[in-house]
PDB file of C-alpha atoms in Angstrom:
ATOM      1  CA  UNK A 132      -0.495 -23.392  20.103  1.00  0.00           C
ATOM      2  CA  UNK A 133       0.338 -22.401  16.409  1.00  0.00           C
ATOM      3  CA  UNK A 134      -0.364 -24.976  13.770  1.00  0.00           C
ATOM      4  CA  UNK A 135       2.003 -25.148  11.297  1.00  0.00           C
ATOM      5  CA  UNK A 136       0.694 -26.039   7.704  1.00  0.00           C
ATOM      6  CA  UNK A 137       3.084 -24.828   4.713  1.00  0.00           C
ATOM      7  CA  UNK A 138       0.737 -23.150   1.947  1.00  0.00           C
ATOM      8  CA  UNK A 139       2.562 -22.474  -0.730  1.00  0.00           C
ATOM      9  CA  UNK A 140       6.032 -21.469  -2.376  1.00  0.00           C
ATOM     10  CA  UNK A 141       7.164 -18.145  -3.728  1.00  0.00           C
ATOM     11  CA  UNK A 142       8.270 -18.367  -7.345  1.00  0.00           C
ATOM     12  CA  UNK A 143      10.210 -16.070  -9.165  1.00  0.00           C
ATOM     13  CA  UNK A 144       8.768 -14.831 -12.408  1.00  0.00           C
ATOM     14  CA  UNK A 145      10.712 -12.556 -14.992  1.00  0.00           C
ATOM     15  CA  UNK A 146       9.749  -9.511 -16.173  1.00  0.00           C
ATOM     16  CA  UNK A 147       8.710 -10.785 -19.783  1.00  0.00           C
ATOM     17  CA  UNK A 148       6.275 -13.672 -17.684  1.00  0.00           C
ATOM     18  CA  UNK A 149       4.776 -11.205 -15.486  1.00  0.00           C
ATOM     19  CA  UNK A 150       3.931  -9.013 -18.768  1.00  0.00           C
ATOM     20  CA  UNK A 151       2.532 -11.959 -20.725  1.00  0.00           C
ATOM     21  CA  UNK A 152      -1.418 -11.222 -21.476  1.00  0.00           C
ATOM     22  CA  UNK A 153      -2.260 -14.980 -21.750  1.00  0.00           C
ATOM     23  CA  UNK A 154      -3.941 -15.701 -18.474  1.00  0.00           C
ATOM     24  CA  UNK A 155      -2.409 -19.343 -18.195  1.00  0.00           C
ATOM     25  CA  UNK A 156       1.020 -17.845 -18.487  1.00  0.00           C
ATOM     26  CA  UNK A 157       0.509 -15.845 -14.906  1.00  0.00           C
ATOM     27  CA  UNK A 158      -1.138 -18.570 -13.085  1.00  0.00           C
ATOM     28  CA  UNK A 159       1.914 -20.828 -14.151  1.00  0.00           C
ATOM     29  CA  UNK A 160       4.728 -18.667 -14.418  1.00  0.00           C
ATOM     30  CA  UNK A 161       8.050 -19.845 -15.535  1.00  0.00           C
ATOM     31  CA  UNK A 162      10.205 -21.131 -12.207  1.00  0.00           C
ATOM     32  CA  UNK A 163      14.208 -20.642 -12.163  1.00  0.00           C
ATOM     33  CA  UNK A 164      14.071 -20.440  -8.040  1.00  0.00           C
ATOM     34  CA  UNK A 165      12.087 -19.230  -5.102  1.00  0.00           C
ATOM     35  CA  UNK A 166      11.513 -15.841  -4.193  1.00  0.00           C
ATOM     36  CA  UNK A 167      11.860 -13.993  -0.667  1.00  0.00           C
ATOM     37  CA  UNK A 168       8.717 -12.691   0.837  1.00  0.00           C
ATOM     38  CA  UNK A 169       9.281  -9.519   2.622  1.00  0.00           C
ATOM     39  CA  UNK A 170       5.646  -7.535   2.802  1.00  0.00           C
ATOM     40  CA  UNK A 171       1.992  -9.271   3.159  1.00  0.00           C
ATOM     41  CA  UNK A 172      -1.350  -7.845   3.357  1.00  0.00           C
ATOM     42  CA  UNK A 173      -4.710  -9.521   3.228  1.00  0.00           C
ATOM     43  CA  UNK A 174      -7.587  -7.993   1.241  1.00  0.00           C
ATOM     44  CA  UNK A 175     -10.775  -6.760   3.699  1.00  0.00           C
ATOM     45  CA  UNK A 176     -13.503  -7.088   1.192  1.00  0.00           C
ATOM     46  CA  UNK A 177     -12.366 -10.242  -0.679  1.00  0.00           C
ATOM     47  CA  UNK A 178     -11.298 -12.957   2.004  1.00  0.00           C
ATOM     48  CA  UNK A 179      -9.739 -15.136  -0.130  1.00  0.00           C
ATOM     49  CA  UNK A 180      -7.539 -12.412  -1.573  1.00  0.00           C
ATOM     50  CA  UNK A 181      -3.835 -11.105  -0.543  1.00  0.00           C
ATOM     51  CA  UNK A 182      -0.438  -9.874  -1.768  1.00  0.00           C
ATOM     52  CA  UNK A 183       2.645 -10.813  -1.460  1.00  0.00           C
ATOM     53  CA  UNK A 184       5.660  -8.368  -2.155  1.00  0.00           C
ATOM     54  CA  UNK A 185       9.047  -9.966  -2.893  1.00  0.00           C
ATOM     55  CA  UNK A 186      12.350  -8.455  -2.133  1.00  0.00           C
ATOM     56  CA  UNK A 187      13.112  -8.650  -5.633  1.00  0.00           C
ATOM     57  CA  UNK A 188      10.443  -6.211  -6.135  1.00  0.00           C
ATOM     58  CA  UNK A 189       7.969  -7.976  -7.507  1.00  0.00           C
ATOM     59  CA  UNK A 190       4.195  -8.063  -6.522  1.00  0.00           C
ATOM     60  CA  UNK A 191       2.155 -11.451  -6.491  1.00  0.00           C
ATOM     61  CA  UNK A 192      -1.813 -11.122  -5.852  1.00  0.00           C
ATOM     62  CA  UNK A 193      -2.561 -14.626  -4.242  1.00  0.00           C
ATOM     63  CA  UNK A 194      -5.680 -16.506  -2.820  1.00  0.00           C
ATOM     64  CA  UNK A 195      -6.264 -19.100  -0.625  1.00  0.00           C
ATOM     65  CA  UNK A 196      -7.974 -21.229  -3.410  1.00  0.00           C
ATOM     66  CA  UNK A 197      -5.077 -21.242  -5.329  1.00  0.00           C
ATOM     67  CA  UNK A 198      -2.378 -22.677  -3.252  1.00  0.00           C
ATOM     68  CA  UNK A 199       0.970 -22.819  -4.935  1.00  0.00           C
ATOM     69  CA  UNK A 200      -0.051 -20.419  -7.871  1.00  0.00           C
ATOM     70  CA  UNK A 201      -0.266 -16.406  -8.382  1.00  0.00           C
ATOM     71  CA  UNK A 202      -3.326 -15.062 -10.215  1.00  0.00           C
ATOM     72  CA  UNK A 203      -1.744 -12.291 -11.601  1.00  0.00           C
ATOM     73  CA  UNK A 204       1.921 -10.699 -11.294  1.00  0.00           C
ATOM     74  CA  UNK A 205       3.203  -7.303 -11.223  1.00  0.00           C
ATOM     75  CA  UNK A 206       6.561  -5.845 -12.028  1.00  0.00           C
ATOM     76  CA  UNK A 207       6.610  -3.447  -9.160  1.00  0.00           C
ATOM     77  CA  UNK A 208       9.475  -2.551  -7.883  1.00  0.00           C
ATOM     78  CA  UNK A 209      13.407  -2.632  -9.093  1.00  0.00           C
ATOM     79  CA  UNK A 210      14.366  -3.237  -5.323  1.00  0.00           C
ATOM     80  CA  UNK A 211      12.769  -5.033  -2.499  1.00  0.00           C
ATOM     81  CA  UNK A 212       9.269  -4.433  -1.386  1.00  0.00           C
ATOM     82  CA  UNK A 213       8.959  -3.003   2.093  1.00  0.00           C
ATOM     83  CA  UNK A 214       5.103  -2.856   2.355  1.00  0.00           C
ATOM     84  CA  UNK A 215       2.211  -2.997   0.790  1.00  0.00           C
ATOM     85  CA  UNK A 216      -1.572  -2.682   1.816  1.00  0.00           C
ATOM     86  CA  UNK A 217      -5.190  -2.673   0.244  1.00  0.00           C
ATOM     87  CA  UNK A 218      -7.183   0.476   0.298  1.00  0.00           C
ATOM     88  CA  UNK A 219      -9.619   0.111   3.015  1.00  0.00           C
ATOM     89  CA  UNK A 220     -12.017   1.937   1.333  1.00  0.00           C
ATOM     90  CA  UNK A 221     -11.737   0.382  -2.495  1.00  0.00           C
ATOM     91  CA  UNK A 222     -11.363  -3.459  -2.915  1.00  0.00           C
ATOM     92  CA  UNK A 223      -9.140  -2.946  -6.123  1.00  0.00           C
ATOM     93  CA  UNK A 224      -6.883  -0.539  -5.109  1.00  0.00           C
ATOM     94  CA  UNK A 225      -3.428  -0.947  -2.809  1.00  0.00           C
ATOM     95  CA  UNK A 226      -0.376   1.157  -2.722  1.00  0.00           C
ATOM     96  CA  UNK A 227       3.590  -0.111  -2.252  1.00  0.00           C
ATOM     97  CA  UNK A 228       6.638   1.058  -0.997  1.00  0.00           C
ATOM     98  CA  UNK A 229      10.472   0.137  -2.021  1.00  0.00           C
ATOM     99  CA  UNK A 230      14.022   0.783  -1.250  1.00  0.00           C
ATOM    100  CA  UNK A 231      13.841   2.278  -4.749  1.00  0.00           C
ATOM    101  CA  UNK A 232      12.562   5.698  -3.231  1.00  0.00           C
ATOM    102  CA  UNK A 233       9.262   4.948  -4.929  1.00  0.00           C
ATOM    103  CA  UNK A 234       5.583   4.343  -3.346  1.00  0.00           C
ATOM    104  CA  UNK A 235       3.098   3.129  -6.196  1.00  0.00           C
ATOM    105  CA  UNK A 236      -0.826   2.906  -6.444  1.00  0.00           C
ATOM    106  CA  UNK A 237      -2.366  -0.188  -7.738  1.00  0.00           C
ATOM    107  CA  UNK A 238      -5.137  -0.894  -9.531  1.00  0.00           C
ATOM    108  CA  UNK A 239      -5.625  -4.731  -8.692  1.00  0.00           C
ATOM    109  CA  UNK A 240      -6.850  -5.185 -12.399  1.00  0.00           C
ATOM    110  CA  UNK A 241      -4.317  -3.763 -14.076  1.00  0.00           C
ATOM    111  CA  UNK A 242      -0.464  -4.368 -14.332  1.00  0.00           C
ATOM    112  CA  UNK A 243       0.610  -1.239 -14.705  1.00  0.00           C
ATOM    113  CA  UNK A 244       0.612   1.485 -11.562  1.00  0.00           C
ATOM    114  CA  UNK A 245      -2.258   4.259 -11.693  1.00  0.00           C
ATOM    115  CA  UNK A 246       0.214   6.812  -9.429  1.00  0.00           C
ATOM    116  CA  UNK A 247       3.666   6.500  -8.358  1.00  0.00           C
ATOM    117  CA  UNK A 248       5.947   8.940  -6.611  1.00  0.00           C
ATOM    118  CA  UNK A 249      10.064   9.550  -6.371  1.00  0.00           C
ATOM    119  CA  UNK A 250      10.665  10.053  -2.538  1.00  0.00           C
ATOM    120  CA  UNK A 251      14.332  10.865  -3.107  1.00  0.00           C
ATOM    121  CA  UNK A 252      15.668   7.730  -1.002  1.00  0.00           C
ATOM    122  CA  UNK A 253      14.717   4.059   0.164  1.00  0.00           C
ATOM    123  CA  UNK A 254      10.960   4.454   1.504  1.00  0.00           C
ATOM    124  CA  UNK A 255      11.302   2.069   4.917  1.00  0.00           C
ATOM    125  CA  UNK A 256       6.712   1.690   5.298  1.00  0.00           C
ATOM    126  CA  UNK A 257       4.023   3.539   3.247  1.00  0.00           C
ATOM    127  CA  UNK A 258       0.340   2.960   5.595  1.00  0.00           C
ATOM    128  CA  UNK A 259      -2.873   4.305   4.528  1.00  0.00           C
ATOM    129  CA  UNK A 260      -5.136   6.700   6.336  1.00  0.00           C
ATOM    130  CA  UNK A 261      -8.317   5.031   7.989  1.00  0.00           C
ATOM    131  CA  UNK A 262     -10.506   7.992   7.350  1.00  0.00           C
ATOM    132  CA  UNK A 263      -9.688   8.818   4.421  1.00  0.00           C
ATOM    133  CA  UNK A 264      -9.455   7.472   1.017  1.00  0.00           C
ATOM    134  CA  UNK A 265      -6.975   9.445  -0.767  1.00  0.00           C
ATOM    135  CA  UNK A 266      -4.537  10.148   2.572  1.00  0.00           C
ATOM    136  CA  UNK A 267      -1.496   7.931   2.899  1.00  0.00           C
ATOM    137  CA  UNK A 268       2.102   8.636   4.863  1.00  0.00           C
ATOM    138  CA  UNK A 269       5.096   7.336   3.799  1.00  0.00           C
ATOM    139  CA  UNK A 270       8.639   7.464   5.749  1.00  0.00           C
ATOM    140  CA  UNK A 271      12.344   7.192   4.353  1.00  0.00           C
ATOM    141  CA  UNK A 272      15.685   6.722   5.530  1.00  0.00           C
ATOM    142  CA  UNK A 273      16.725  10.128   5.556  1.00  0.00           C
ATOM    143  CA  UNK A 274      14.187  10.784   8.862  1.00  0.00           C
ATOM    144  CA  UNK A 275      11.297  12.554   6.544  1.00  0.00           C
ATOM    145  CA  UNK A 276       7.778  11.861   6.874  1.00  0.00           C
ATOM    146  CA  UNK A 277       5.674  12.368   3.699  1.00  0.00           C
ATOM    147  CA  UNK A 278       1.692  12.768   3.803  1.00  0.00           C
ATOM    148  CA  UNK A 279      -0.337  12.529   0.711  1.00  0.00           C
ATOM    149  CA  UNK A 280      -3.873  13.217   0.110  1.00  0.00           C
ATOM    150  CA  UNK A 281      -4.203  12.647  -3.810  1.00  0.00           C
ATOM    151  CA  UNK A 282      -7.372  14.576  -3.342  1.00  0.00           C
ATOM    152  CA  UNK A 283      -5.907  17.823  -3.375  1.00  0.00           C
ATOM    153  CA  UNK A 284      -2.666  17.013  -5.040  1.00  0.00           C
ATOM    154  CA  UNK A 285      -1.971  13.382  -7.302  1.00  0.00           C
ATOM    155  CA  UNK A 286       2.046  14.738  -7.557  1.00  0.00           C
ATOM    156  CA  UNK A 287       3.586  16.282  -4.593  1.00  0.00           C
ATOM    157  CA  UNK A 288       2.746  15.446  -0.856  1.00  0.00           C
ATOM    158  CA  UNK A 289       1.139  18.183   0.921  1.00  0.00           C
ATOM    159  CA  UNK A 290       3.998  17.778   3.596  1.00  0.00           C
ATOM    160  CA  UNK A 291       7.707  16.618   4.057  1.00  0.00           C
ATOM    161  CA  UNK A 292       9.292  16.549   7.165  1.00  0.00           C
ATOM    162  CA  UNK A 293      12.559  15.912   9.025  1.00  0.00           C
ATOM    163  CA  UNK A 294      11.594  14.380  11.942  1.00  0.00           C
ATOM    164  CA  UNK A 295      14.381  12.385  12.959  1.00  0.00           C
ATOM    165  CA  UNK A 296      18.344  12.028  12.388  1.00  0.00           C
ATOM    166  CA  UNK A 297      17.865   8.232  12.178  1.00  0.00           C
ATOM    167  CA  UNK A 298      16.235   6.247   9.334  1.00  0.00           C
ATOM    168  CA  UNK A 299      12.488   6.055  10.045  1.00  0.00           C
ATOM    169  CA  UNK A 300      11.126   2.269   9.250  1.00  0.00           C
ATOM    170  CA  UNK A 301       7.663   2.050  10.059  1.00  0.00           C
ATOM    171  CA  UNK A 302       4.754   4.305  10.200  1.00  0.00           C
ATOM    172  CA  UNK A 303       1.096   3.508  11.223  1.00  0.00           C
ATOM    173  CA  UNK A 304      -1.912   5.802  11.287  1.00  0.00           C
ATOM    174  CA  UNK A 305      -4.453   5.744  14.550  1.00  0.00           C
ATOM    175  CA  UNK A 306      -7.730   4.618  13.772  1.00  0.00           C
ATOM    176  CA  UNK A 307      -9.592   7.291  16.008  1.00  0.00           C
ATOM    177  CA  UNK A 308      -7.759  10.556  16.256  1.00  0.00           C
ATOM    178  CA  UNK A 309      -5.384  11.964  13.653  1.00  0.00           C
ATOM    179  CA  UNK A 310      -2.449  10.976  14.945  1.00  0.00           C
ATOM    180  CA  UNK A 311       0.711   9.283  13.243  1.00  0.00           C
ATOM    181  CA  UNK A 312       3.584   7.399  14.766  1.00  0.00           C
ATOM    182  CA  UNK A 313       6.747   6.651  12.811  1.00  0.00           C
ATOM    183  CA  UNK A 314       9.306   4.220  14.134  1.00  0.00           C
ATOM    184  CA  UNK A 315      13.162   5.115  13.637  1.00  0.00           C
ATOM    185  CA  UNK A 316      15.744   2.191  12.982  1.00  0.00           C
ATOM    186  CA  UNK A 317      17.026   2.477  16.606  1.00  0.00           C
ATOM    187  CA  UNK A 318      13.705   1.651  19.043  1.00  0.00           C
ATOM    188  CA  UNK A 319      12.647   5.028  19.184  1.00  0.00           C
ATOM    189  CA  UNK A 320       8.913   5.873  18.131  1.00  0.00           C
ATOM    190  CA  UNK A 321       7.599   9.482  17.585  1.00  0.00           C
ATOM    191  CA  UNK A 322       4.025  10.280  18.135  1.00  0.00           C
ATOM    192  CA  UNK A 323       2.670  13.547  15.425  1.00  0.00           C
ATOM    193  CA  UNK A 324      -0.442  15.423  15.507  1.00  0.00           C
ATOM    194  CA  UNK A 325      -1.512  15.830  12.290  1.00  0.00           C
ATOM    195  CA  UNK A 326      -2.469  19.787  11.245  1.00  0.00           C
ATOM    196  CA  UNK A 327      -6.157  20.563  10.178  1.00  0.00           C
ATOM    197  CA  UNK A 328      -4.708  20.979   6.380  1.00  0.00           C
ATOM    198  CA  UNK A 329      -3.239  17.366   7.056  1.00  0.00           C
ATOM    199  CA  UNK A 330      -6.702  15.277   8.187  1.00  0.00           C
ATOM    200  CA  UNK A 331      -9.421  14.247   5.840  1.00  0.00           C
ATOM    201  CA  UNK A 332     -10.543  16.959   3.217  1.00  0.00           C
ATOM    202  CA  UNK A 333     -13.909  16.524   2.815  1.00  0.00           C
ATOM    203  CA  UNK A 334     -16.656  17.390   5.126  1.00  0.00           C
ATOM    204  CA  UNK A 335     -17.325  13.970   7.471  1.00  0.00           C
ATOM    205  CA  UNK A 336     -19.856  14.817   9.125  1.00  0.00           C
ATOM    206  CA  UNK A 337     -19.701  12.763  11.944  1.00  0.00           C
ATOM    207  CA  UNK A 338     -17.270  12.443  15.022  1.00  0.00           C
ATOM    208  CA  UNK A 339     -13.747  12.891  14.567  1.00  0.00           C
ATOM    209  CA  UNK A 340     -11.983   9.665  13.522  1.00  0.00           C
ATOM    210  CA  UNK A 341     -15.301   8.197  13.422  1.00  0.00           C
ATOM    211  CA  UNK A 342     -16.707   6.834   9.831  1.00  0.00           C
ATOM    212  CA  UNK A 343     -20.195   5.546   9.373  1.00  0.00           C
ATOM    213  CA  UNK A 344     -21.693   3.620   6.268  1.00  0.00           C
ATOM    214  CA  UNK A 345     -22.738   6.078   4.297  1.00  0.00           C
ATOM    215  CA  UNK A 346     -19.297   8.145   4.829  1.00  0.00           C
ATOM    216  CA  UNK A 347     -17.424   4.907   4.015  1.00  0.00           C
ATOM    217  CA  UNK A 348     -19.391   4.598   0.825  1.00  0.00           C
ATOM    218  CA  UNK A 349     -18.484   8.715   0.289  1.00  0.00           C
ATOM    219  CA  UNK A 350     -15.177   7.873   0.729  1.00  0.00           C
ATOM    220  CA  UNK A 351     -15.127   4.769  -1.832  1.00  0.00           C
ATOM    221  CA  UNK A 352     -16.720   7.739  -4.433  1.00  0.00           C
ATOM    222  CA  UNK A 353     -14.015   9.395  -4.034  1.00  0.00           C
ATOM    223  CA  UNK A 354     -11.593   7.010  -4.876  1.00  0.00           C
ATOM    224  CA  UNK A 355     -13.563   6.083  -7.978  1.00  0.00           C
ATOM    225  CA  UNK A 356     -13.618   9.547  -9.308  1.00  0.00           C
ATOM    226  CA  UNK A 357      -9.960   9.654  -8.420  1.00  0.00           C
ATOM    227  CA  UNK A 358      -9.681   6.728 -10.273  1.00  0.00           C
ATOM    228  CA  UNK A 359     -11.034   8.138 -13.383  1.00  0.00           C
ATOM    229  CA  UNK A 360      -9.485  11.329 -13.500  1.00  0.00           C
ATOM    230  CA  UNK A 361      -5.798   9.305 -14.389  1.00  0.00           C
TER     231      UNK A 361
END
């Protein structure tokens, strides 16, 4: 059995609220209606943490303690949010995707994107790697699939691909070998072996797919000096 308990309402906020620096301002945001929430993702390190994306493209970061109120707001997106997802590697960092061709990187502390990228039409699912910190896929509506790995280029991917005559909607990485399965808008899923040039990077170490502690911590490093290098 599922217990329902309602938590808390979506509020719209306006551009000017969500830029506001006064902290009161984005904990009470001005109201004119509620908001539709069309992407969720909980934060791994912080349990009280998660964000909501809205499909009028904006970006709420939420917690459990604060039921009924954001703690901060970001402008994301001038279309709907399609996903969004924390880092698994870095507790501040999570990356969203829109039906206005763009995927953006978050900073959690900051309103304003580190990274974001043009994917020349409405990105249906953006999904992080699990092995790596700077490897992400995205997949539009034209059938492309495009991998990232900011670690050897923070502009272009390091692959676009046609991989389907239909618009692909979801995409999700598996956690053990490097494979990644996109979802087109009809039922069908596709199943792709990533190339070497495509999997992590950096010299793991360890068994493929397989990250221990101190490669986990490696990989957070990574991000950091990322990070810094914007």
């Amino acid at each position: 059995e599922l217990k329902r308990e309602p938590f808390m309402f979506l509020k719209l906020t306006s551009p000017a609220d969500n830029n506001k620096e006064d902290s009161s301002s984005i904990l009470e945001p001005a109201l004119s209606g509620l908001a539709g929430g069309s992407a969720f993702d909980f934060n791994s390190k912080l349990d009280n943490l998660f964000l909501v994306g809205t499909e009028e493209g904006n970006i709420h970061a939420c917690s459990k303690a604060y039921s009924g109120q954001y703690m901060k707001s970001y402008d994301g997106h001038h279309m709907g949010v399609h996903a969004i997802q924390w880092n698994p590697f870095h507790e501040d960092i999570f990356i969203s995707c829109s039906a206005d061709w763009t995927v953006k990187i978050w900073d959690h502390n900051s309103s304003q994107c580190l990274l974001h990228f043009d994917l020349g039409d409405d990105v249906g699912d953006v999904c992080r790697s699990p092995y790596s910190s700077t490897v992400f896929a995205a997949v539009t509506t034209d059938g492309k699939v495009h991998v990232f790995d900011l670690a050897q280029n923070k502009r272009e991917p390091m692959c676009s691909q046609k991989v389907d005559k239909r618009a692909l909607t979801k995409a999700a990485f598996n956690r053990k070998e490097f494979v990644l399965i996109v979802g087109d808008d009809i039922g069908r899923v596709i199943s792709l072996k990533l190339s070497p040039n495509l999997r992590r990077s950096h010299d793991d170490g360890g068994e493929e797919g397989v990250l221990d502690d101190e490669m986990t911590q490696i990989q957070r490093d990574i991000m950091v000096k990322l990070i810094a290098s914007i």
